[in-house]
Tab-separated table of C-alpha atoms and ligand atoms in Angstrom:
chain	number	residue	atom	x	y	z
A	207	MET	CA	-29.169	16.917	43.915
A	208	THR	CA	-27.887	14.205	41.646
A	209	ARG	CA	-29.778	13.005	38.634
A	210	LEU	CA	-29.054	9.349	37.910
A	211	VAL	CA	-30.061	7.027	35.114
A	212	MET	CA	-29.883	3.424	36.353
A	213	LYS	CA	-30.130	0.565	33.878
A	214	PHE	CA	-30.800	-2.982	35.069
A	215	GLY	CA	-29.787	-5.871	32.807
A	216	GLY	CA	-31.852	-8.915	31.978
A	217	SER	CA	-29.505	-11.307	33.776
A	218	LEU	CA	-29.977	-9.446	37.039
A	219	LEU	CA	-33.744	-9.024	36.665
A	220	ALA	CA	-34.226	-12.732	36.031
A	221	SER	CA	-31.999	-13.874	38.888
A	222	ARG	CA	-33.525	-15.158	42.125
A	223	HIS	CA	-35.271	-12.217	43.850
A	224	GLY	CA	-33.713	-10.069	41.096
A	225	ILE	CA	-36.554	-7.548	40.938
A	226	ARG	CA	-36.538	-7.149	44.735
A	227	ARG	CA	-32.836	-6.442	44.492
A	228	VAL	CA	-33.533	-3.779	41.907
A	229	GLY	CA	-36.151	-2.328	44.268
A	230	ASP	CA	-33.577	-2.177	47.082
A	231	ILE	CA	-31.059	-0.376	44.878
A	232	VAL	CA	-33.574	2.168	43.561
A	233	GLU	CA	-35.061	2.760	47.015
A	234	ARG	CA	-31.656	3.476	48.456
A	235	ALA	CA	-30.694	5.900	45.677
A	236	HIS	CA	-34.062	7.662	45.904
A	237	SER	CA	-33.998	7.959	49.694
A	238	ARG	CA	-30.672	9.758	49.420
A	239	GLY	CA	-32.398	12.560	47.561
A	240	ASN	CA	-31.327	11.558	44.045
A	241	GLU	CA	-33.560	11.837	41.023
A	242	VAL	CA	-33.630	8.401	39.484
A	243	VAL	CA	-34.672	7.288	36.002
A	244	VAL	CA	-34.769	3.490	35.723
A	245	VAL	CA	-34.184	1.663	32.427
A	246	VAL	CA	-34.832	-2.052	32.204
A	247	SER	CA	-34.027	-4.903	29.813
A	248	ALA	CA	-36.295	-7.845	29.118
A	249	LEU	CA	-36.086	-10.668	31.671
A	250	GLY	CA	-33.058	-12.933	31.133
A	251	ASP	CA	-32.595	-13.977	27.543
A	252	LEU	CA	-36.209	-13.357	26.617
A	253	THR	CA	-35.191	-11.292	23.580
A	254	ASP	CA	-33.569	-14.419	22.105
A	255	SER	CA	-36.769	-16.388	22.680
A	256	LEU	CA	-38.914	-13.648	21.126
A	257	LEU	CA	-36.652	-13.448	18.074
A	258	GLN	CA	-36.888	-17.183	17.681
A	259	ALA	CA	-40.671	-17.063	18.094
A	260	ALA	CA	-40.954	-14.317	15.456
A	261	ASN	CA	-38.961	-16.440	12.987
A	262	ASP	CA	-40.734	-19.679	13.804
A	263	ALA	CA	-44.234	-18.166	13.798
A	264	ARG	CA	-44.182	-18.217	9.983
A	265	GLY	CA	-44.657	-21.956	10.181
A	266	TRP	CA	-46.600	-22.203	13.452
A	267	SER	CA	-50.141	-23.352	14.096
A	268	GLU	CA	-52.379	-21.566	16.623
A	269	GLY	CA	-51.538	-24.273	19.129
A	270	GLU	CA	-47.819	-23.693	18.784
A	271	ILE	CA	-48.330	-19.968	19.249
A	272	SER	CA	-50.311	-20.675	22.440
A	273	GLU	CA	-47.465	-22.838	23.722
A	274	ALA	CA	-44.991	-20.007	23.194
A	275	ILE	CA	-47.308	-17.574	24.943
A	276	ASP	CA	-47.696	-19.996	27.872
A	277	GLY	CA	-43.905	-20.154	28.240
A	278	LEU	CA	-43.651	-16.381	28.364
A	279	ARG	CA	-46.474	-16.237	30.902
A	280	ARG	CA	-44.628	-18.704	33.149
A	281	THR	CA	-41.420	-16.647	32.982
A	282	HIS	CA	-43.205	-13.469	34.044
A	283	LEU	CA	-45.373	-15.205	36.612
A	284	HIS	CA	-42.246	-16.580	38.217
A	285	ALA	CA	-40.634	-13.114	38.272
A	286	ILE	CA	-43.747	-11.471	39.698
A	287	ASP	CA	-43.993	-14.168	42.339
A	288	GLN	CA	-40.565	-13.244	43.683
A	289	THR	CA	-41.262	-9.501	43.989
A	290	SER	CA	-42.236	-7.874	47.259
A	291	LEU	CA	-45.704	-7.049	45.931
A	292	ARG	CA	-48.793	-7.911	48.000
A	293	ARG	CA	-51.079	-10.637	46.674
A	294	ASP	CA	-53.581	-8.168	45.121
A	295	GLU	CA	-50.743	-6.163	43.583
A	296	LYS	CA	-49.340	-9.352	42.063
A	297	THR	CA	-52.746	-10.117	40.563
A	298	ALA	CA	-52.852	-6.630	39.041
A	299	ALA	CA	-49.321	-7.021	37.649
A	300	LEU	CA	-50.305	-10.334	36.101
A	301	ARG	CA	-53.363	-8.750	34.470
A	302	GLY	CA	-51.021	-6.284	32.764
A	303	ILE	CA	-48.897	-9.156	31.473
A	304	GLU	CA	-52.001	-10.958	30.189
A	305	SER	CA	-53.034	-7.971	28.158
A	306	SER	CA	-49.523	-7.674	26.599
A	307	LEU	CA	-49.509	-11.415	25.876
A	308	GLU	CA	-52.834	-11.092	24.094
A	309	LYS	CA	-51.391	-8.418	21.805
A	310	LEU	CA	-48.322	-10.528	21.210
A	311	ARG	CA	-50.508	-13.530	20.335
A	312	GLU	CA	-52.321	-11.434	17.725
A	313	THR	CA	-48.995	-10.297	16.234
A	314	LEU	CA	-47.700	-13.887	16.034
A	315	LEU	CA	-51.003	-15.059	14.505
A	316	GLY	CA	-50.622	-12.363	11.837
A	317	ILE	CA	-47.128	-13.621	11.029
A	318	SER	CA	-48.303	-17.230	10.851
A	319	MET	CA	-51.238	-16.340	8.591
A	320	LEU	CA	-49.062	-14.365	6.161
A	321	LYS	CA	-46.171	-16.838	6.555
A	322	GLU	CA	-44.007	-13.770	6.327
A	323	LEU	CA	-41.923	-11.806	8.774
A	324	SER	CA	-41.008	-8.226	7.959
A	325	PRO	CA	-38.325	-6.342	9.912
A	326	ARG	CA	-41.151	-4.137	11.161
A	327	SER	CA	-43.116	-7.023	12.667
A	328	ARG	CA	-39.928	-8.577	14.057
A	329	ASP	CA	-39.290	-5.363	16.009
A	330	LEU	CA	-42.872	-5.344	17.240
A	331	VAL	CA	-42.522	-8.917	18.529
A	332	VAL	CA	-39.200	-8.368	20.347
A	333	SER	CA	-40.411	-5.108	21.900
A	334	PHE	CA	-42.767	-7.127	24.128
A	335	GLY	CA	-39.824	-8.284	26.282
A	336	GLU	CA	-38.993	-4.862	27.626
A	337	SER	CA	-42.567	-3.593	27.561
A	338	MET	CA	-43.530	-6.466	29.920
A	339	SER	CA	-40.617	-6.138	32.358
A	340	ALA	CA	-40.929	-2.367	32.882
A	341	PRO	CA	-44.378	-2.397	34.571
A	342	ILE	CA	-43.279	-5.183	36.952
A	343	VAL	CA	-40.237	-3.202	38.075
A	344	SER	CA	-42.363	-0.066	38.405
A	345	SER	CA	-44.825	-1.973	40.672
A	346	GLU	CA	-41.916	-3.178	42.831
A	347	ILE	CA	-40.772	0.438	43.296
A	348	MET	CA	-44.309	1.543	44.148
A	349	SER	CA	-44.634	-1.214	46.702
A	350	ARG	CA	-41.898	0.647	48.618
A	351	GLY	CA	-44.013	3.792	48.851
A	352	ILE	CA	-42.266	5.572	45.965
A	353	ASP	CA	-44.411	6.943	43.149
A	354	SER	CA	-43.480	5.372	39.866
A	355	SER	CA	-44.802	4.944	36.356
A	356	SER	CA	-43.670	2.748	33.477
A	357	LEU	CA	-43.120	3.941	29.930
A	358	THR	CA	-41.971	2.299	26.731
A	359	GLY	CA	-38.894	3.838	25.109
A	360	GLY	CA	-41.166	5.538	22.600
A	361	GLU	CA	-43.403	6.929	25.330
A	362	ALA	CA	-40.302	8.208	27.130
A	363	GLY	CA	-39.507	10.195	23.979
A	364	ILE	CA	-36.869	8.207	22.100
A	365	VAL	CA	-37.476	8.925	18.409
A	366	THR	CA	-35.585	7.001	15.696
A	367	ASP	CA	-35.502	6.501	11.951
A	368	GLU	CA	-37.188	3.408	10.505
A	369	ALA	CA	-34.137	1.155	10.243
A	370	PHE	CA	-35.956	-1.656	12.045
A	371	GLY	CA	-33.636	-3.854	14.092
A	372	GLU	CA	-30.944	-1.192	14.324
A	373	ALA	CA	-32.826	2.067	14.441
A	374	VAL	CA	-30.846	5.268	14.744
A	375	PRO	CA	-31.978	7.826	17.328
A	376	ILE	CA	-32.825	11.297	16.022
A	377	HIS	CA	-31.001	13.497	18.476
A	378	ALA	CA	-32.916	16.803	18.501
A	379	ALA	CA	-36.382	15.224	18.448
A	380	THR	CA	-35.388	12.788	21.193
A	381	ARG	CA	-33.946	15.488	23.416
A	382	ARG	CA	-37.086	17.583	23.100
A	383	ALA	CA	-39.503	14.712	23.688
A	384	THR	CA	-37.658	13.025	26.537
A	385	ARG	CA	-37.311	16.280	28.437
A	386	ARG	CA	-40.996	17.012	27.946
A	387	ARG	CA	-41.953	13.544	29.192
A	388	LEU	CA	-39.452	12.804	31.925
A	389	LEU	CA	-38.619	16.099	33.630
A	390	PRO	CA	-42.138	16.718	34.993
A	391	ILE	CA	-42.191	13.155	36.392
A	392	LEU	CA	-38.822	13.684	38.103
A	393	SER	CA	-39.790	17.038	39.537
A	394	LYS	CA	-42.687	15.350	41.339
A	395	GLY	CA	-40.237	12.972	43.000
A	396	GLU	CA	-41.474	10.000	40.963
A	397	VAL	CA	-39.313	7.310	39.481
A	398	PRO	CA	-40.029	6.650	35.778
A	399	VAL	CA	-39.240	3.095	34.646
A	400	VAL	CA	-38.437	3.050	30.943
A	401	ALA	CA	-38.462	-0.057	28.783
A	402	GLY	CA	-34.970	-0.113	27.228
A	403	PHE	CA	-34.046	-1.204	23.695
A	404	ILE	CA	-37.328	-0.111	22.136
A	405	ALA	CA	-38.224	3.229	20.617
A	406	LYS	CA	-40.630	4.810	18.116
A	407	SER	CA	-40.151	6.125	14.629
A	408	ARG	CA	-41.501	9.559	13.685
A	409	ASN	CA	-44.588	7.782	12.295
A	410	GLY	CA	-45.162	6.117	15.614
A	411	GLU	CA	-43.984	2.634	14.611
A	412	THR	CA	-42.193	0.504	17.190
A	413	THR	CA	-38.473	0.209	16.475
A	414	THR	CA	-35.521	-1.365	18.328
A	415	LEU	CA	-32.007	-0.019	18.769
A	416	GLY	CA	-30.064	-3.265	18.149
A	417	ARG	CA	-28.953	-6.024	20.508
A	418	GLY	CA	-27.751	-4.844	23.905
A	419	GLY	CA	-29.721	-1.694	23.214
A	420	SER	CA	-30.935	-1.055	26.777
A	421	ASP	CA	-27.505	0.267	27.694
A	422	TYR	CA	-27.890	2.645	24.749
A	423	THR	CA	-31.348	3.722	25.939
A	424	ALA	CA	-29.805	4.638	29.311
A	425	THR	CA	-27.105	6.853	27.827
A	426	ILE	CA	-29.469	8.445	25.297
A	427	LEU	CA	-31.836	9.393	28.130
A	428	ALA	CA	-28.961	10.539	30.351
A	429	SER	CA	-27.584	12.893	27.747
A	430	SER	CA	-31.066	14.172	26.828
A	431	ILE	CA	-32.042	15.063	30.389
A	432	ASP	CA	-28.529	16.170	31.454
A	433	ALA	CA	-28.121	13.442	34.068
A	434	ASN	CA	-25.064	13.496	36.292
A	435	GLU	CA	-24.227	9.808	35.984
A	436	VAL	CA	-25.327	6.556	34.361
A	437	TRP	CA	-25.156	3.383	36.451
A	438	ILE	CA	-25.363	0.143	34.506
A	439	TRP	CA	-26.272	-2.689	36.851
A	440	THR	CA	-25.386	-6.182	35.723
A	441	ASP	CA	-24.510	-9.595	37.188
A	442	VAL	CA	-20.700	-9.256	37.335
A	443	ASP	CA	-18.280	-6.840	39.041
A	444	GLY	CA	-18.069	-4.335	36.158
A	445	ILE	CA	-15.992	-4.577	33.010
A	446	LEU	CA	-13.665	-7.478	33.601
A	447	THR	CA	-10.205	-8.131	32.222
A	448	ALA	CA	-11.723	-10.961	30.135
A	449	ASP	CA	-14.958	-12.866	29.675
A	450	PRO	CA	-15.493	-14.762	32.960
A	451	ARG	CA	-16.902	-17.683	30.989
A	452	VAL	CA	-13.541	-18.095	29.257
A	453	VAL	CA	-11.002	-17.083	31.888
A	454	GLY	CA	-11.094	-18.133	35.531
A	455	GLY	CA	-11.427	-15.206	37.969
A	456	PRO	CA	-10.773	-12.150	35.799
A	457	ALA	CA	-10.246	-8.867	37.679
A	458	THR	CA	-12.408	-5.755	37.464
A	459	VAL	CA	-10.984	-2.963	35.343
A	460	ARG	CA	-11.575	-0.063	37.711
A	461	ARG	CA	-11.070	2.857	35.332
A	462	LEU	CA	-11.571	3.117	31.593
A	463	SER	CA	-11.801	6.035	29.212
A	464	TYR	CA	-14.824	6.247	26.926
A	465	ALA	CA	-12.548	5.390	24.008
A	466	GLU	CA	-11.224	2.237	25.685
A	467	ALA	CA	-14.687	1.148	26.831
A	468	GLU	CA	-16.052	1.717	23.333
A	469	GLU	CA	-13.366	-0.532	21.889
A	470	LEU	CA	-14.262	-3.201	24.414
A	471	ALA	CA	-17.987	-2.844	23.742
A	472	PHE	CA	-17.322	-3.177	20.039
A	473	PHE	CA	-15.317	-6.349	20.703
A	474	GLY	CA	-18.234	-7.770	22.608
A	475	ALA	CA	-17.148	-7.356	26.243
A	476	LYS	CA	-20.274	-7.319	28.414
A	477	ASN	CA	-22.561	-7.648	25.363
A	478	MET	CA	-22.955	-3.904	25.337
A	479	HIS	CA	-24.408	-2.129	22.310
A	480	PRO	CA	-21.355	-0.870	20.385
A	481	LEU	CA	-22.742	2.677	20.298
A	482	ALA	CA	-23.931	2.750	23.893
A	483	LEU	CA	-21.141	4.871	25.251
A	484	GLY	CA	-21.365	7.536	22.539
A	485	PRO	CA	-24.028	9.775	24.077
A	486	ALA	CA	-22.277	9.659	27.488
A	487	ARG	CA	-18.928	10.491	25.897
A	488	LEU	CA	-20.320	13.428	23.940
A	489	ALA	CA	-21.975	14.848	27.033
A	490	GLY	CA	-19.082	13.923	29.369
A	491	ILE	CA	-21.382	11.916	31.675
A	492	PRO	CA	-19.548	9.342	33.818
A	493	VAL	CA	-20.778	5.746	33.411
A	494	ARG	CA	-20.429	3.175	36.168
A	495	ILE	CA	-20.819	-0.557	35.564
A	496	LYS	CA	-21.880	-2.219	38.808
A	497	ASN	CA	-22.787	-5.630	40.141
A	498	GLY	CA	-26.377	-5.802	41.396
A	499	PHE	CA	-25.378	-8.673	43.696
A	500	ARG	CA	-22.668	-6.549	45.322
A	501	PRO	CA	-24.002	-2.999	45.244
A	502	ASN	CA	-21.257	-1.628	47.493
A	503	PHE	CA	-18.442	-2.765	45.207
A	504	PRO	CA	-17.386	0.236	43.100
A	505	GLY	CA	-17.189	-1.646	39.768
A	506	THR	CA	-15.891	0.112	36.677
A	507	LEU	CA	-15.903	3.890	36.217
A	508	ILE	CA	-15.814	5.190	32.652
A	509	THR	CA	-14.882	8.840	32.111
A	510	ARG	CA	-12.870	10.993	29.697
A	511	GLU	CA	-9.726	10.399	31.666
A	512	GLN	CA	-7.197	8.137	29.997
A	513	THR	CA	-5.187	6.275	32.657
A	514	LYS	CA	-2.135	4.305	31.720
A	515	SER	CA	-1.708	1.095	33.628
A	516	ARG	CA	1.521	-0.667	34.363
A	517	GLY	CA	0.459	-3.740	32.431
A	518	ILE	CA	-0.496	-1.652	29.382
A	519	VAL	CA	-3.196	-4.012	28.162
A	520	LYS	CA	-6.322	-3.588	30.313
A	521	ALA	CA	-8.631	-6.258	28.913
A	522	VAL	CA	-8.990	-8.930	26.255
A	523	ALA	CA	-12.099	-9.546	24.196
A	524	VAL	CA	-13.312	-11.663	21.271
A	525	VAL	CA	-15.594	-11.056	18.315
A	526	ARG	CA	-17.257	-14.275	17.259
A	527	ASN	CA	-19.440	-14.970	14.242
A	528	VAL	CA	-17.164	-13.317	11.748
A	529	GLY	CA	-15.514	-14.572	8.565
A	530	LEU	CA	-12.266	-13.884	6.750
A	531	LEU	CA	-12.368	-12.687	3.156
A	532	THR	CA	-9.171	-12.535	1.123
A	533	VAL	CA	-8.735	-11.031	-2.313
A	534	ALA	CA	-5.395	-12.115	-3.780
A	535	GLY	CA	-3.556	-11.897	-7.074
A	536	GLU	CA	-0.615	-10.250	-8.742
A	537	THR	CA	-2.892	-7.897	-10.643
A	538	LEU	CA	-3.597	-6.140	-7.346
A	539	GLN	CA	0.009	-4.944	-7.260
A	540	GLY	CA	0.733	-1.362	-8.207
A	541	ARG	CA	-2.724	-0.805	-9.660
A	542	PRO	CA	-4.237	2.260	-8.074
A	543	GLY	CA	-7.984	1.972	-7.564
A	544	MET	CA	-8.176	-1.813	-6.929
A	545	ALA	CA	-8.714	-1.378	-3.182
A	546	ALA	CA	-11.327	1.280	-3.862
A	547	ARG	CA	-13.121	-1.115	-6.170
A	548	VAL	CA	-13.119	-3.897	-3.596
A	549	PHE	CA	-14.566	-1.659	-0.867
A	550	ALA	CA	-17.064	0.048	-3.176
A	551	THR	CA	-18.363	-3.390	-4.195
A	552	LEU	CA	-18.779	-4.416	-0.561
A	553	ALA	CA	-20.431	-1.104	0.314
A	554	SER	CA	-22.940	-1.421	-2.520
A	555	SER	CA	-23.850	-4.909	-1.193
A	556	ARG	CA	-24.309	-3.338	2.252
A	557	VAL	CA	-21.465	-5.423	3.739
A	558	ASN	CA	-19.826	-3.766	6.720
A	559	VAL	CA	-16.061	-4.385	6.886
A	560	LEU	CA	-14.875	-4.776	10.463
A	561	MET	CA	-11.133	-5.142	9.912
A	562	ILE	CA	-8.754	-4.653	6.997
A	563	SER	CA	-5.147	-5.540	6.297
A	564	GLN	CA	-3.001	-5.276	3.219
A	565	SER	CA	0.619	-6.246	2.872
A	566	VAL	CA	3.181	-3.828	1.429
A	567	SER	CA	3.556	-6.124	-1.584
A	568	GLU	CA	-0.134	-5.357	-2.264
A	569	ALA	CA	-0.574	-8.952	-3.416
A	570	ASN	CA	-3.605	-9.421	-1.199
A	571	ILE	CA	-6.202	-7.633	0.882
A	572	SER	CA	-7.732	-9.450	3.842
A	573	MET	CA	-10.940	-8.351	5.482
A	574	ILE	CA	-13.134	-9.437	8.332
A	575	VAL	CA	-16.897	-9.223	7.907
A	576	ARG	CA	-19.816	-10.536	9.916
A	577	ARG	CA	-20.420	-14.196	9.163
A	578	SER	CA	-24.002	-13.411	8.169
A	579	SER	CA	-22.771	-11.226	5.282
A	580	LEU	CA	-19.825	-13.389	4.234
A	581	ARG	CA	-21.594	-15.181	1.376
A	582	SER	CA	-23.072	-12.042	-0.134
A	583	ALA	CA	-19.646	-10.364	0.114
A	584	GLU	CA	-18.013	-13.291	-1.657
A	585	LYS	CA	-20.600	-13.323	-4.416
A	586	ALA	CA	-20.409	-9.601	-5.011
A	587	LEU	CA	-16.594	-9.611	-5.192
A	588	LYS	CA	-16.439	-12.611	-7.480
A	589	ARG	CA	-18.882	-10.914	-9.824
A	590	GLU	CA	-16.992	-7.614	-9.795
A	591	LEU	CA	-13.505	-9.089	-10.166
A	592	LYS	CA	-14.295	-11.779	-12.737
A	593	ASN	CA	-11.536	-12.258	-15.331
A	594	GLN	CA	-9.185	-9.921	-13.486
A	595	GLY	CA	-6.672	-12.538	-12.369
A	596	VAL	CA	-7.787	-12.198	-8.764
A	597	ALA	CA	-8.873	-14.969	-6.425
A	598	VAL	CA	-11.522	-14.428	-3.762
A	599	ASP	CA	-11.201	-16.751	-0.830
A	600	VAL	CA	-13.397	-17.124	2.298
A	601	ASP	CA	-12.948	-18.756	5.666
A	602	PRO	CA	-16.100	-18.703	7.780
A	603	ALA	CA	-14.593	-20.233	10.926
A	604	VAL	CA	-12.467	-17.491	12.456
A	605	SER	CA	-12.654	-15.132	15.436
A	606	VAL	CA	-11.089	-11.765	16.163
A	607	VAL	CA	-9.223	-11.406	19.452
A	608	ALA	CA	-8.435	-7.936	20.730
A	609	ALA	CA	-6.183	-6.583	23.439
A	610	VAL	CA	-7.376	-3.159	24.594
A	611	GLY	CA	-5.730	-0.430	26.662
A	612	ALA	CA	-4.646	3.184	26.223
A	613	GLY	CA	-1.209	2.384	27.593
A	614	MET	CA	-0.148	0.809	24.287
A	615	ARG	CA	0.186	4.251	22.776
A	616	GLY	CA	3.835	4.900	22.079
A	617	GLU	CA	4.854	1.886	24.130
A	618	LYS	CA	7.448	-0.390	22.551
A	619	GLY	CA	7.364	-4.156	22.722
A	620	VAL	CA	3.600	-4.575	23.232
A	621	ALA	CA	3.125	-6.484	19.991
A	622	ALA	CA	6.073	-8.711	20.859
A	623	LYS	CA	4.517	-9.571	24.199
A	624	ILE	CA	1.114	-10.244	22.699
A	625	PHE	CA	2.288	-12.410	19.832
A	626	GLY	CA	4.903	-14.081	22.037
A	627	ALA	CA	2.080	-15.196	24.330
A	628	ILE	CA	0.054	-16.477	21.360
A	629	ALA	CA	3.018	-18.281	19.806
A	630	SER	CA	3.812	-19.971	23.141
A	631	ARG	CA	0.464	-21.818	22.871
A	632	GLY	CA	1.163	-22.830	19.265
A	633	ILE	CA	-1.694	-20.710	17.909
A	634	ASN	CA	-1.507	-19.549	14.312
A	635	VAL	CA	-2.297	-15.881	13.661
A	636	ARG	CA	-4.123	-15.339	10.393
A	637	MET	CA	-4.253	-11.555	10.227
A	638	ILE	CA	-3.223	-8.598	12.369
A	639	ALA	CA	-4.439	-5.006	12.679
A	640	GLN	CA	-3.687	-2.133	14.995
A	641	GLY	CA	-5.860	0.965	14.979
A	642	SER	CA	-3.931	4.234	14.578
A	643	SER	CA	-5.462	5.223	17.919
A	644	GLU	CA	-3.191	2.531	19.416
A	645	LEU	CA	-5.960	1.594	21.792
A	646	ASN	CA	-6.107	-1.974	20.601
A	647	VAL	CA	-4.206	-4.676	18.822
A	648	SER	CA	-6.522	-7.138	17.150
A	649	PHE	CA	-5.787	-10.327	15.321
A	650	VAL	CA	-7.594	-13.187	13.663
A	651	VAL	CA	-7.287	-16.824	14.684
A	652	ASP	CA	-9.161	-20.000	13.802
A	653	GLU	CA	-12.412	-20.054	15.712
A	654	GLY	CA	-11.310	-23.144	17.666
A	655	ASP	CA	-8.232	-21.296	18.955
A	656	ALA	CA	-9.998	-18.117	20.125
A	657	GLU	CA	-10.587	-19.108	23.762
A	658	GLU	CA	-7.054	-20.409	24.200
A	659	ALA	CA	-5.718	-17.161	22.678
A	660	VAL	CA	-7.765	-15.146	25.209
A	661	ARG	CA	-6.441	-17.271	28.080
A	662	ALA	CA	-2.853	-16.860	26.823
A	663	LEU	CA	-3.129	-13.096	26.597
A	664	HIS	CA	-4.906	-12.877	29.898
A	665	SER	CA	-2.262	-14.753	31.796
A	666	HIS	CA	0.772	-13.220	30.065
A	667	VAL	CA	-0.198	-9.705	29.073
A	668	VAL	CA	-3.154	-8.299	30.995
A	669	ASP	CA	-2.480	-6.118	33.975
A	670	HIS	CA	-3.411	-7.905	37.194
A	671	VAL	CA	-1.421	-5.575	39.377
A	672	ARG	CA	-3.355	-2.388	39.100
A	673	ARG	CA	-6.510	-2.561	41.186
A	674	SER	CA	-7.131	1.119	41.862
B	767	ADP	P1	-27.008	-7.610	31.180
B	767	ADP	O1	-28.107	-8.598	31.203
B	767	ADP	O2	-26.706	-7.010	32.495
B	767	ADP	O3	-27.103	-6.597	30.095
B	767	ADP	P2	-25.251	-9.172	29.587
B	767	ADP	O4	-25.574	-10.595	29.753
B	767	ADP	O5	-25.737	-8.488	28.373
B	767	ADP	O6	-25.733	-8.459	30.898
B	767	ADP	O7	-23.689	-8.996	29.745
B	767	ADP	C1	-23.070	-9.312	30.972
B	767	ADP	C2	-22.293	-10.614	30.765
B	767	ADP	O8	-21.255	-10.347	29.828
B	767	ADP	C3	-21.590	-11.044	32.016
B	767	ADP	O9	-22.414	-11.888	32.769
B	767	ADP	C4	-20.380	-11.770	31.464
B	767	ADP	O10	-20.566	-13.168	31.510
B	767	ADP	C5	-20.258	-11.335	30.031
B	767	ADP	N1	-18.962	-10.738	29.731
B	767	ADP	C6	-18.144	-11.092	28.706
B	767	ADP	N2	-17.012	-10.410	28.663
B	767	ADP	C7	-17.075	-9.553	29.723
B	767	ADP	C8	-16.167	-8.583	30.268
B	767	ADP	N3	-14.975	-8.312	29.715
B	767	ADP	N4	-16.572	-7.899	31.364
B	767	ADP	C9	-17.779	-8.142	31.920
B	767	ADP	N5	-18.642	-9.039	31.471
B	767	ADP	C10	-18.323	-9.759	30.395
B	768	LIG	N1	-33.165	-7.190	25.540
B	768	LIG	C1	-32.300	-6.642	24.493
B	768	LIG	C2	-31.257	-7.656	24.065
B	768	LIG	O1	-31.210	-8.741	24.607
B	768	LIG	C3	-31.660	-5.362	24.922
B	768	LIG	C4	-30.770	-5.461	26.117
B	768	LIG	O2	-30.921	-6.357	26.922
B	768	LIG	O3	-29.931	-4.566	26.279
B	768	LIG	O4	-30.517	-7.377	23.185
B	769	MG	MG1	-27.117	-6.701	27.934
């Protein structure tokens, strides 16, 4: 028997007859004798709307809160309407949504009364997305004569610390609790439907794992219950050679190693949580990325195996919303400890550095940080390096473009091909870095050039030949 964890993304769930489609996929897997754990995202981009509502609620009146609640009701009503539930089952599903919406209304009212939004209450608000979609999917599965129950991530046993917004799972506690909760359900032949993205702290508070966190929920559960495979169902044919919204007709990358896929996730391909592949890699569980609209297409298979492809670069991705920070000055030269001081300053201001480069002359250090922390990074460095003959410069309008593929390792001429392609479009490269793993070459360009850079790399460098 095969134990599968199947995660269904918000884009698929919110598509026309999306939940029926999910029902078809689960029914087929279950009827073949597999044990199936389902993980779901919130419908469509509901998490964005909930985040917005949480922020705006500080200044909202009761009427404005009701309007937001009405919008959420319509979204779920529309989804329920397209399921294969009978009329009475639809009414029951809607009652469940009403009771969640009532709790959400109370939470938003609390925020509007206090005019204050804590990270804790923000997590509580966004958790409603997944906790409303899971029961609908569970009802769809039941309507096909398969026993099913829905659980929040916390109920399923995912235990985290209290870093609201980006909570970190506590491995041993999660393994114990998820096995205790899920294994008895599976042994009865039932299909548990788990709300992705959300979890519980040890004190029982609702936490979330960070954006794109449902993929992470799936791999955490899979490793905890020793699943054989994770299938991530989305709305495109797997991991593609580039973002389909930027490049026309990208191909599917059929095979990736965990390391390659983690690089791509980090660089934002398929909006996956950057840590989502970790639990699968550690446990050696294969992950498939599949298209819910074309269930028979194999999609992408991610395993330990590192395959070299003829074209060397397998895919191109972009990180947006970053800024470039440069510390420059002759006093940086030949003075041991200056780099340490720069990074210690950033660390104490809780600024995460995504990319670093320093020239041999040591006259400057360039760094890429998230745009949201650019200003605090600049302030902290200016304070620390005052009167040291060092200039701190920022450029908020840049993007990082990355070419990813294990085949670059030890291969000569890859950089020449990449930068030749970029130069041929007249794009200026601001900064370059290559990880010592040689899995990616990344470089910084002006934000306005990022899409053109991706298109240039895709047409000149990415492997279109290998399709196996
Ligand atoms: P889901 O709702 O299934 O989690 P997301 O919307 O989070 O899906 O991510 C899937 C989307 O990511 C695709 O629809 C696609 O437009 C976009 N995307 C960007 N780059 C890539 C890539 N390299 N491969 C696949 N999808 C990509
Ligand atoms: N709904 C959450 C998000 O949009 C988690 C996910 O979809 O993976 O980030
Ligand atoms: Mg997603």
